[in-house]
Short mmCIF file of C-alpha atoms in Angstrom, two decimals:
data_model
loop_
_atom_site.label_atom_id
_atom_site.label_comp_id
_atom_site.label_asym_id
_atom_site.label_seq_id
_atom_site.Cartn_x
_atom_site.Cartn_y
_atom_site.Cartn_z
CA UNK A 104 -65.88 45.59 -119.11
CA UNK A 105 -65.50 43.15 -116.30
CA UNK A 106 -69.19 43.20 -116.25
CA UNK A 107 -69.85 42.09 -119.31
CA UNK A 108 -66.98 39.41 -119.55
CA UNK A 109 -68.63 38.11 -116.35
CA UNK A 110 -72.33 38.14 -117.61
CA UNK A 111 -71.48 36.18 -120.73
CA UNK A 112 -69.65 33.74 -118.63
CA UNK A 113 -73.18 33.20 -116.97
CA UNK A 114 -74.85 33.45 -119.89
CA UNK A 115 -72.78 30.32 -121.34
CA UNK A 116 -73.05 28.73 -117.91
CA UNK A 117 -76.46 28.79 -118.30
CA UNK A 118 -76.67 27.83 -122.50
CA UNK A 119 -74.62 24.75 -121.52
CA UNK A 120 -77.21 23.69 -118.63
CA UNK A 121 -80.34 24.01 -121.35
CA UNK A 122 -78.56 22.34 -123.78
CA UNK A 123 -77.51 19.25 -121.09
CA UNK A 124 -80.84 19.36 -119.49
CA UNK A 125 -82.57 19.45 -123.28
CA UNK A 126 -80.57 17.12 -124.29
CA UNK A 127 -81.59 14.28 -121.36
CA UNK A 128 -84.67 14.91 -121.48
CA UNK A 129 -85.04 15.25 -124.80
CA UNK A 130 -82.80 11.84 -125.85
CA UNK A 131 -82.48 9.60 -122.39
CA UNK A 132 -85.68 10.38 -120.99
CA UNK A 133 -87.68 9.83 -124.12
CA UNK A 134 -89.23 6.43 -124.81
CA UNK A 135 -89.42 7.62 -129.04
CA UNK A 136 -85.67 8.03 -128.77
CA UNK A 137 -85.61 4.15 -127.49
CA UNK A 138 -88.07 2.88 -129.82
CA UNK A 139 -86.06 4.68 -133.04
CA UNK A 140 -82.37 3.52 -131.97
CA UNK A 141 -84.40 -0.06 -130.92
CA UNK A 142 -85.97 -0.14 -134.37
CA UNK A 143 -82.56 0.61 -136.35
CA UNK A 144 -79.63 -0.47 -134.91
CA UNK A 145 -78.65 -3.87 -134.86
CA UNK A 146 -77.80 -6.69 -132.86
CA UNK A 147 -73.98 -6.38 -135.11
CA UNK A 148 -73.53 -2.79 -134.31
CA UNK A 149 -74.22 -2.98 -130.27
CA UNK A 150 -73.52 -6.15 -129.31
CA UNK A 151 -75.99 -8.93 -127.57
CA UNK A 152 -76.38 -7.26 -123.88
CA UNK A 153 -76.36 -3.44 -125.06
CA UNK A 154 -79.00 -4.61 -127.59
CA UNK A 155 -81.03 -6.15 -124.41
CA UNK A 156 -80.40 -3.23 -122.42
CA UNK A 157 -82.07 -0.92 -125.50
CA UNK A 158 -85.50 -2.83 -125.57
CA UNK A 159 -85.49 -3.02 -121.83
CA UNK A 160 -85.15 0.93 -121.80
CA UNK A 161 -87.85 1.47 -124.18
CA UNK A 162 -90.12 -0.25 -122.33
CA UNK A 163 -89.74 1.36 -118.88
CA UNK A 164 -92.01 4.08 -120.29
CA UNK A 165 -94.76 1.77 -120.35
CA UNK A 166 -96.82 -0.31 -117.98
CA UNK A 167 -95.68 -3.98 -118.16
CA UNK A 168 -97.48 -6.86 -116.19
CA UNK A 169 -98.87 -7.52 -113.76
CA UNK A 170 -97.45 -10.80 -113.58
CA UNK A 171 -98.28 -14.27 -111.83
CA UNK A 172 -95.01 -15.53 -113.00
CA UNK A 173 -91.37 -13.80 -113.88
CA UNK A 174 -88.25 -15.44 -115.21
CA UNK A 175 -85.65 -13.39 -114.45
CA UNK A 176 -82.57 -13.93 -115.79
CA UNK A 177 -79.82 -14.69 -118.63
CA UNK A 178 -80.61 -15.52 -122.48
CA UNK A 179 -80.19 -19.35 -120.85
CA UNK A 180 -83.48 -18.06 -119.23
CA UNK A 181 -85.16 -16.36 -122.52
CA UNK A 182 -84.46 -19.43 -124.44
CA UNK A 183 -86.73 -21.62 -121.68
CA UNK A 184 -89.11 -19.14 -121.51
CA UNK A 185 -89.78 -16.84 -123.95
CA UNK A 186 -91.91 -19.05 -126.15
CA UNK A 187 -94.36 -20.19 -123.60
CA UNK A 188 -94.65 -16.43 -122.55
CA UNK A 189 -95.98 -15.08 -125.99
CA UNK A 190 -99.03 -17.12 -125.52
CA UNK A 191 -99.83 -16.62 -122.33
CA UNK A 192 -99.54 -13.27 -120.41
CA UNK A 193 -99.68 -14.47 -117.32
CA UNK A 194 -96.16 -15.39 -117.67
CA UNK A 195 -93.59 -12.68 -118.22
CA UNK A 196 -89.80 -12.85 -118.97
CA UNK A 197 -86.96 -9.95 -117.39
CA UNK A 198 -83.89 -11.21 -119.38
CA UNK A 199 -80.48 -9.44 -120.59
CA UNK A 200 -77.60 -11.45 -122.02
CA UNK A 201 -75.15 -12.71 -119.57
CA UNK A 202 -77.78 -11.26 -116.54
CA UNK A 203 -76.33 -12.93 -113.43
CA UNK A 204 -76.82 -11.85 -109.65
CA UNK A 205 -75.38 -8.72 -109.66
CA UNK A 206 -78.14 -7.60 -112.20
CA UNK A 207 -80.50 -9.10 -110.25
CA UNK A 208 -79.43 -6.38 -107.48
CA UNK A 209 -78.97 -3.51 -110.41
CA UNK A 210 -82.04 -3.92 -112.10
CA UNK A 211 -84.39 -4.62 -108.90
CA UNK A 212 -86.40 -1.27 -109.24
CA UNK A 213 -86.90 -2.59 -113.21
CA UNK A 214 -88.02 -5.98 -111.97
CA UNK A 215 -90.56 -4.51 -109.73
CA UNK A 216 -92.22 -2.18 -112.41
CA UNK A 217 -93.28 -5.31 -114.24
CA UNK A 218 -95.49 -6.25 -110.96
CA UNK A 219 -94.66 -9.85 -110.60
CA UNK A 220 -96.65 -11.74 -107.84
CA UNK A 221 -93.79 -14.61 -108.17
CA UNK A 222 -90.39 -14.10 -109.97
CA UNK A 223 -89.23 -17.56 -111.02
CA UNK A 224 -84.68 -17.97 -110.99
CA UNK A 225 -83.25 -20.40 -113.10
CA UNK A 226 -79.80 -21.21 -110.95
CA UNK A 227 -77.38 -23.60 -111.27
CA UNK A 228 -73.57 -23.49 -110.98
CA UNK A 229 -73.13 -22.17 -115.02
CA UNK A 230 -74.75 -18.83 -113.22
CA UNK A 231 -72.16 -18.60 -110.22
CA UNK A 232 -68.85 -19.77 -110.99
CA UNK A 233 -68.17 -16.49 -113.12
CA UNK A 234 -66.87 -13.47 -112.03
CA UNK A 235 -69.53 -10.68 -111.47
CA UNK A 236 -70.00 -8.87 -114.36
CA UNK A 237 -68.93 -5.76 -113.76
CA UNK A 238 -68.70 -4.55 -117.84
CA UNK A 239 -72.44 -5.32 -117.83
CA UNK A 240 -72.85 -3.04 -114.53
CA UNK A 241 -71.64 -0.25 -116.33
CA UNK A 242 -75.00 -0.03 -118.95
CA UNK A 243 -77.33 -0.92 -115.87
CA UNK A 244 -79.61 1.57 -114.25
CA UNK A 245 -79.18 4.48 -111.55
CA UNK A 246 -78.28 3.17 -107.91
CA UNK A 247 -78.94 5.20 -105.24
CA UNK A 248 -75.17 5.99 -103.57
CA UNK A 249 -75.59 3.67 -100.10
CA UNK A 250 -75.73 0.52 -102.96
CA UNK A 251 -73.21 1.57 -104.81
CA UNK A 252 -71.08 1.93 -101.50
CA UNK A 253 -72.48 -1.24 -100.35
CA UNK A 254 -71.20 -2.98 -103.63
CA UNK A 255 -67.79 -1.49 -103.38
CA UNK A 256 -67.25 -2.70 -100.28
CA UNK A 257 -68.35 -6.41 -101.53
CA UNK A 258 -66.44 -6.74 -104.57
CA UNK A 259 -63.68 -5.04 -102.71
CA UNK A 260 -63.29 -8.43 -100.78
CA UNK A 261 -62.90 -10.16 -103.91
CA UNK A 262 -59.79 -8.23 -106.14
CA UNK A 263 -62.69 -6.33 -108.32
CA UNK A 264 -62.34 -2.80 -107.00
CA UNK A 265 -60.23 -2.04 -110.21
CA UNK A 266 -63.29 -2.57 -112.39
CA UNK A 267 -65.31 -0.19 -110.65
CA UNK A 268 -64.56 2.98 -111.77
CA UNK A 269 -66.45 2.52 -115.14
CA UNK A 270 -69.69 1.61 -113.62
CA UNK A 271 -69.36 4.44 -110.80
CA UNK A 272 -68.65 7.13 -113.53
CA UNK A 273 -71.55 5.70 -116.04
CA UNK A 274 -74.25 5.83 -113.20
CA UNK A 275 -73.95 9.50 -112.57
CA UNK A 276 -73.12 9.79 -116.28
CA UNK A 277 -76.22 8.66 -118.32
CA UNK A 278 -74.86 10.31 -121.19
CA UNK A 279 -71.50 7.83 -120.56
CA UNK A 280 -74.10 4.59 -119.83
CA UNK A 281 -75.46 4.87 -123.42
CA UNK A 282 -72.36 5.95 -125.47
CA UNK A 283 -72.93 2.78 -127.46
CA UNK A 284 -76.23 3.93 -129.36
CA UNK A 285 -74.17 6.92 -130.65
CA UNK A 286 -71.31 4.84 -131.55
CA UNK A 287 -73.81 1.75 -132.76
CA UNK A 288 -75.19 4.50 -135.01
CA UNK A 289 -71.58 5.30 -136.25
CA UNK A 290 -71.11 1.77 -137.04
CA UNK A 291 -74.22 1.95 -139.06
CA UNK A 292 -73.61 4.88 -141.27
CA UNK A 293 -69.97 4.54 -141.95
CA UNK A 294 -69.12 0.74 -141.03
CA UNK A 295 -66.52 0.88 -138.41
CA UNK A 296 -65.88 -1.94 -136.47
CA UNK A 297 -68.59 -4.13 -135.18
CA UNK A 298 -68.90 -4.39 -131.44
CA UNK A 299 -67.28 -6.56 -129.28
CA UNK A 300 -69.58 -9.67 -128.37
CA UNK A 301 -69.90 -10.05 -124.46
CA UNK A 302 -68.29 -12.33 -123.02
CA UNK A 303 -71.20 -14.94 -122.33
CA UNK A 304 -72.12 -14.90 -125.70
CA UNK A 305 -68.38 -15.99 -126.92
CA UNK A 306 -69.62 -19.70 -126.21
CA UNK A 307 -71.74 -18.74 -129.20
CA UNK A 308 -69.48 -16.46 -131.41
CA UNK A 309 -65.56 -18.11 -131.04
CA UNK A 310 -66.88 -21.75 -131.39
CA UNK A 311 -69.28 -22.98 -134.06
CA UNK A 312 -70.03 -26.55 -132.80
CA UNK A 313 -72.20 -27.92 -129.70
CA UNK A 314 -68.85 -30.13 -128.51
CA UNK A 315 -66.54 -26.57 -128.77
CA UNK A 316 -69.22 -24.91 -127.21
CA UNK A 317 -69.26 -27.57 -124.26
CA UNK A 318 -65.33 -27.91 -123.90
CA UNK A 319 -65.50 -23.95 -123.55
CA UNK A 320 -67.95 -24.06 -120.94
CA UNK A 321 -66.31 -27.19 -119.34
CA UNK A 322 -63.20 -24.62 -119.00
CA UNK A 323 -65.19 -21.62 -117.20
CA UNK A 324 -67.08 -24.11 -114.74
CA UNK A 325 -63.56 -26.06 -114.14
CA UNK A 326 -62.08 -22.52 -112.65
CA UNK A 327 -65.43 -20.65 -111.59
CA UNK A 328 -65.27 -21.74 -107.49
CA UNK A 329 -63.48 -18.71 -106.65
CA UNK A 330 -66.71 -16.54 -107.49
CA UNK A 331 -69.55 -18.67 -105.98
CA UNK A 332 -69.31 -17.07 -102.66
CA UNK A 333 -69.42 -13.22 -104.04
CA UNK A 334 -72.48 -14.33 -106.36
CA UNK A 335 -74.39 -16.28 -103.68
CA UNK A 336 -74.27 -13.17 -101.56
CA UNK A 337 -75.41 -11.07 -104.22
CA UNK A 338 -78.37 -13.89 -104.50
CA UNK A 339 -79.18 -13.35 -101.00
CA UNK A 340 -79.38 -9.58 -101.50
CA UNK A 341 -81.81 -10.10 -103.79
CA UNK A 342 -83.87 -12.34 -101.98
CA UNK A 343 -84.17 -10.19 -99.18
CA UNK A 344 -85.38 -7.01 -101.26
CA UNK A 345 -87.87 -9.83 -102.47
CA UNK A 346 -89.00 -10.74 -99.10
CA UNK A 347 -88.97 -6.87 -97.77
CA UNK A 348 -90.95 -6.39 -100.66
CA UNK A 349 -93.15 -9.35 -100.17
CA UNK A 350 -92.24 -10.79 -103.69
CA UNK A 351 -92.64 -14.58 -103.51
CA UNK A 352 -89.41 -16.66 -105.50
CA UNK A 353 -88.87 -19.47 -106.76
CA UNK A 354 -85.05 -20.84 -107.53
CA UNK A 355 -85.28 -24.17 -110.05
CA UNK A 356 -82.14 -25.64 -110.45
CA UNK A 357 -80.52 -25.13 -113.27
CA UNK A 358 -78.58 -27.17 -115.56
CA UNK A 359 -76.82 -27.31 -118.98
CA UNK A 360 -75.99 -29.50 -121.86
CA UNK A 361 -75.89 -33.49 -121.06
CA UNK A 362 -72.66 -34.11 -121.94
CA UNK A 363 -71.14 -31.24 -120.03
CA UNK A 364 -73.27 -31.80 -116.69
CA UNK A 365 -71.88 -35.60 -116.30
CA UNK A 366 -68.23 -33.72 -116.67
CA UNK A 367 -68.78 -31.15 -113.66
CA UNK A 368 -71.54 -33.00 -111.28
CA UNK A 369 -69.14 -32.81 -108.15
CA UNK A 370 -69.79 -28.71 -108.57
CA UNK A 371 -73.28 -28.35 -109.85
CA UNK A 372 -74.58 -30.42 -106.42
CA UNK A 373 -72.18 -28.11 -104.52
CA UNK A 374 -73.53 -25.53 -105.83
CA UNK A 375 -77.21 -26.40 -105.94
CA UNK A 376 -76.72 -27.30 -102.36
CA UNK A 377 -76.00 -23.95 -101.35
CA UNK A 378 -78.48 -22.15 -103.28
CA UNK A 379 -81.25 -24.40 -101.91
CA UNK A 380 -79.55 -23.25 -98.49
CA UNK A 381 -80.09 -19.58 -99.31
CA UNK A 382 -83.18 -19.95 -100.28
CA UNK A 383 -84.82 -21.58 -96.89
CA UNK A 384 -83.00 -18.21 -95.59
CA UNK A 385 -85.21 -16.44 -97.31
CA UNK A 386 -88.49 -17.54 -97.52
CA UNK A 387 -87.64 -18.98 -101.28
CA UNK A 388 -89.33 -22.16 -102.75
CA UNK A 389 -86.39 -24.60 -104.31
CA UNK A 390 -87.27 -27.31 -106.94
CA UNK A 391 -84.88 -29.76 -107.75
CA UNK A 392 -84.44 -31.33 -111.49
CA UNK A 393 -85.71 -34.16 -110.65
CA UNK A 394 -88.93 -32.97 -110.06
CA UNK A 395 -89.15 -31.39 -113.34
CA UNK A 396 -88.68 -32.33 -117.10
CA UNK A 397 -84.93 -33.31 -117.68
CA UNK A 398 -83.84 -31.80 -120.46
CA UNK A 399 -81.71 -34.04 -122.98
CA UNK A 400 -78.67 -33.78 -125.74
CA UNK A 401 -81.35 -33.19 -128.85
CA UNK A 402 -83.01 -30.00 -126.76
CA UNK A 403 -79.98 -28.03 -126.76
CA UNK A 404 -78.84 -25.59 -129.20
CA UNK A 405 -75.81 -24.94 -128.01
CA UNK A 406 -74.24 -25.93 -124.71
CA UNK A 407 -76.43 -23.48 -122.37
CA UNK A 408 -79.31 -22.98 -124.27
CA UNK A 409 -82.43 -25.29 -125.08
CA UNK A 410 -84.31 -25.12 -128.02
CA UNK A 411 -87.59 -22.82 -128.42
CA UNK A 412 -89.80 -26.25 -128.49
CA UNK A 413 -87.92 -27.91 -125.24
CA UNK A 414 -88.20 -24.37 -123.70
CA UNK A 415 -91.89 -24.70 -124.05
CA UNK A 416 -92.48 -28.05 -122.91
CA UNK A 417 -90.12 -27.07 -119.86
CA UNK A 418 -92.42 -24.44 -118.85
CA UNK A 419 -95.42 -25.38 -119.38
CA UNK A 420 -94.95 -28.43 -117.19
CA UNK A 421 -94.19 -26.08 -114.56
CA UNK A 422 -96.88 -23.77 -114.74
CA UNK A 423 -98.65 -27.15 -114.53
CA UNK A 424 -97.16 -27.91 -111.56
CA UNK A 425 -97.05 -24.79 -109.34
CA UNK A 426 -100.95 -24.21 -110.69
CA UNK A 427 -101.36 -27.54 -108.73
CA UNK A 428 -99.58 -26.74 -105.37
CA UNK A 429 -101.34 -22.98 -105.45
CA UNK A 430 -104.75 -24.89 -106.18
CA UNK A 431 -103.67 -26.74 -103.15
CA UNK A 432 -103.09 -24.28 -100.86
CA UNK A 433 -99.46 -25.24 -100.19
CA UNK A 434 -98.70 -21.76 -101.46
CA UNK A 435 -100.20 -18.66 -102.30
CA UNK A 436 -98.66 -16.33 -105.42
CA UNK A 437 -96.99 -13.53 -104.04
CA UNK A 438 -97.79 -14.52 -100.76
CA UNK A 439 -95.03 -15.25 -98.42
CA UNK A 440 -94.87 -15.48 -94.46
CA UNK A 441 -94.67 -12.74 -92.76
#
């Protein structure tokens, strides 16, 4: 009798493991899966960076790039970008709402499988005067454990250690990491409650004109200098995976609306200063705004993001101009010193 009780407690030992294996490989390690849940659930179900994270997951299965250029970065990024990079492939865009330098470090392995020769960072002090996202870090993928300890022990230093358990639990939980598709779906089929918007994107959402938009960002930037430290290290981080893995960047500095730049100059140069400093550590090219096309009041859409038309002038000036200084042999893509 013992016997038996015994071999159907393997038995159901063994049931369970089919049905968990079956069920990743059959759900989170199919790109179909992806493309379906991609295809029909919306922006209003997920919310903006879930709804990133799904397209970005769908096409992990497949070859994307190689690359001579690749923005990497928020929506701010996207909006610059995106345009310009549906007509020509040589440009490519790695973006995720609210993506700031902890995602650079979470979704490195991602970044790589799009074969950039140059990744291009769009940096200014809107990027780093905001706590790490750690809500974000929770739907990002697997990290091996020695970065997850190494991590820890950074945001440790800085009162975050509380909001770590979530994105500990959801990278050895996959199944936990994409909870929101099956509740998405739910919201679908029976209308529950839409999801929460993320927290970048409530510049957007809770304020419905450019000058609400701008006092609300005026707010985060006024209090943000507590967390430029924590995100410039996680810059550097990034930039030395880049340079181990012979990755050329380049940081342009970054900006926002008009109106809002003249209030909060004294931090932006602080800022820019310093991530101009990291990047000489690290073998980075830095271009300053003035250098480039200034963006004005008319090109922004709201108080972060420009317009698809400005976007596309933006870049395509700087194609323009890096074409020149490769054609010139002051640098090579992808080339960096050794």
């Amino acid at each position: 009798m013992n016997r038996k009780k015994k071999s159907k407690k393997i038995n159901y030992v063994f049931l369970i493991a089919i049905l968990f294996s079956t069920f990743r490989i059959g759900i989170i390690h199919n790109p179909i899966f992806f493309k379906i849940a991609d295809a029909g659930i919306s922006l209003e179900d997920i919310g903006w960076r879930q709804k990133d994270v799904l397209r970005t997951e769908r096409k992990r299965f497949f070859q994307i790039g190689p690359y001579d250029y690749l923005a990497v970065g928020s929506s701010q990024t996207a909006a610059i970008y995106n345009r310009y990079a549906r007509h020509h492939k040589r440009i490519g865009v790695f973006s995720l709402a609210g993506m700031g330098p902890l995602d650079f470090i979470l979704y490195q392995d991602y970044i790589k499988n799009c074969f950039p020769k140059t990744i291009l960072l769009y940096l200014s002090d809107f990027d780093l005067c905001k706590a790490p996202n750690l809500s974000g870090a929770t739907l990002a993928p697997f990290q091996s454990i020695s970065k997850v300890k190494n991590l820890f022990n950074l945001v440790w230093n800085y009162g975050l250690e509380g909001d770590f358990a979530e994105f500990f639990i959801s990278n050895y939980l996959p199944e936990y990491r994409f909870q929101f598709i099956f509740k998405g779906v739910v919201n679908k089929l029976f209308g529950k409650s839409k999801a929460t918007p993320h927290p970048d994107t409530q510049l957007l959402e809770k304020h419905n004109t450019i000058d609400s938009h701008i006092d609300a960002l005026n707010d985060k930037l006024k209090n943000g200098s507590t967390w430029v430290d924590i995100n410039l290290k996680m810059v550097e981080i990034f930039l030395q995976w880049c340079d181990t893995n012979r990755i050329k960047v380049i940081i342009i500095e970054g900006d926002y609306h008009p109106k809002a730049l003249r209030l909060n100059l004294k931090i932006h140069k602080t800022v820019s200063e310093k991530i101009r400093q990291s990047a000489e550590k690290f073998h980075a090219d830095y271009i300053d705004r003035e250098d480039l096309l200034d963006f004005n009041e008319s090109d922004f859409s709201d108080a972060v993001h420009v317009n698809a038309k400005a976007g596309y002038t933006f870049t395509e000036r700087l194609i323009r101009i890096l074409d020149a200084l490769v054609k010139s042999k002051k640098f090579q893509l992808g080339v960096i010193p050794a």
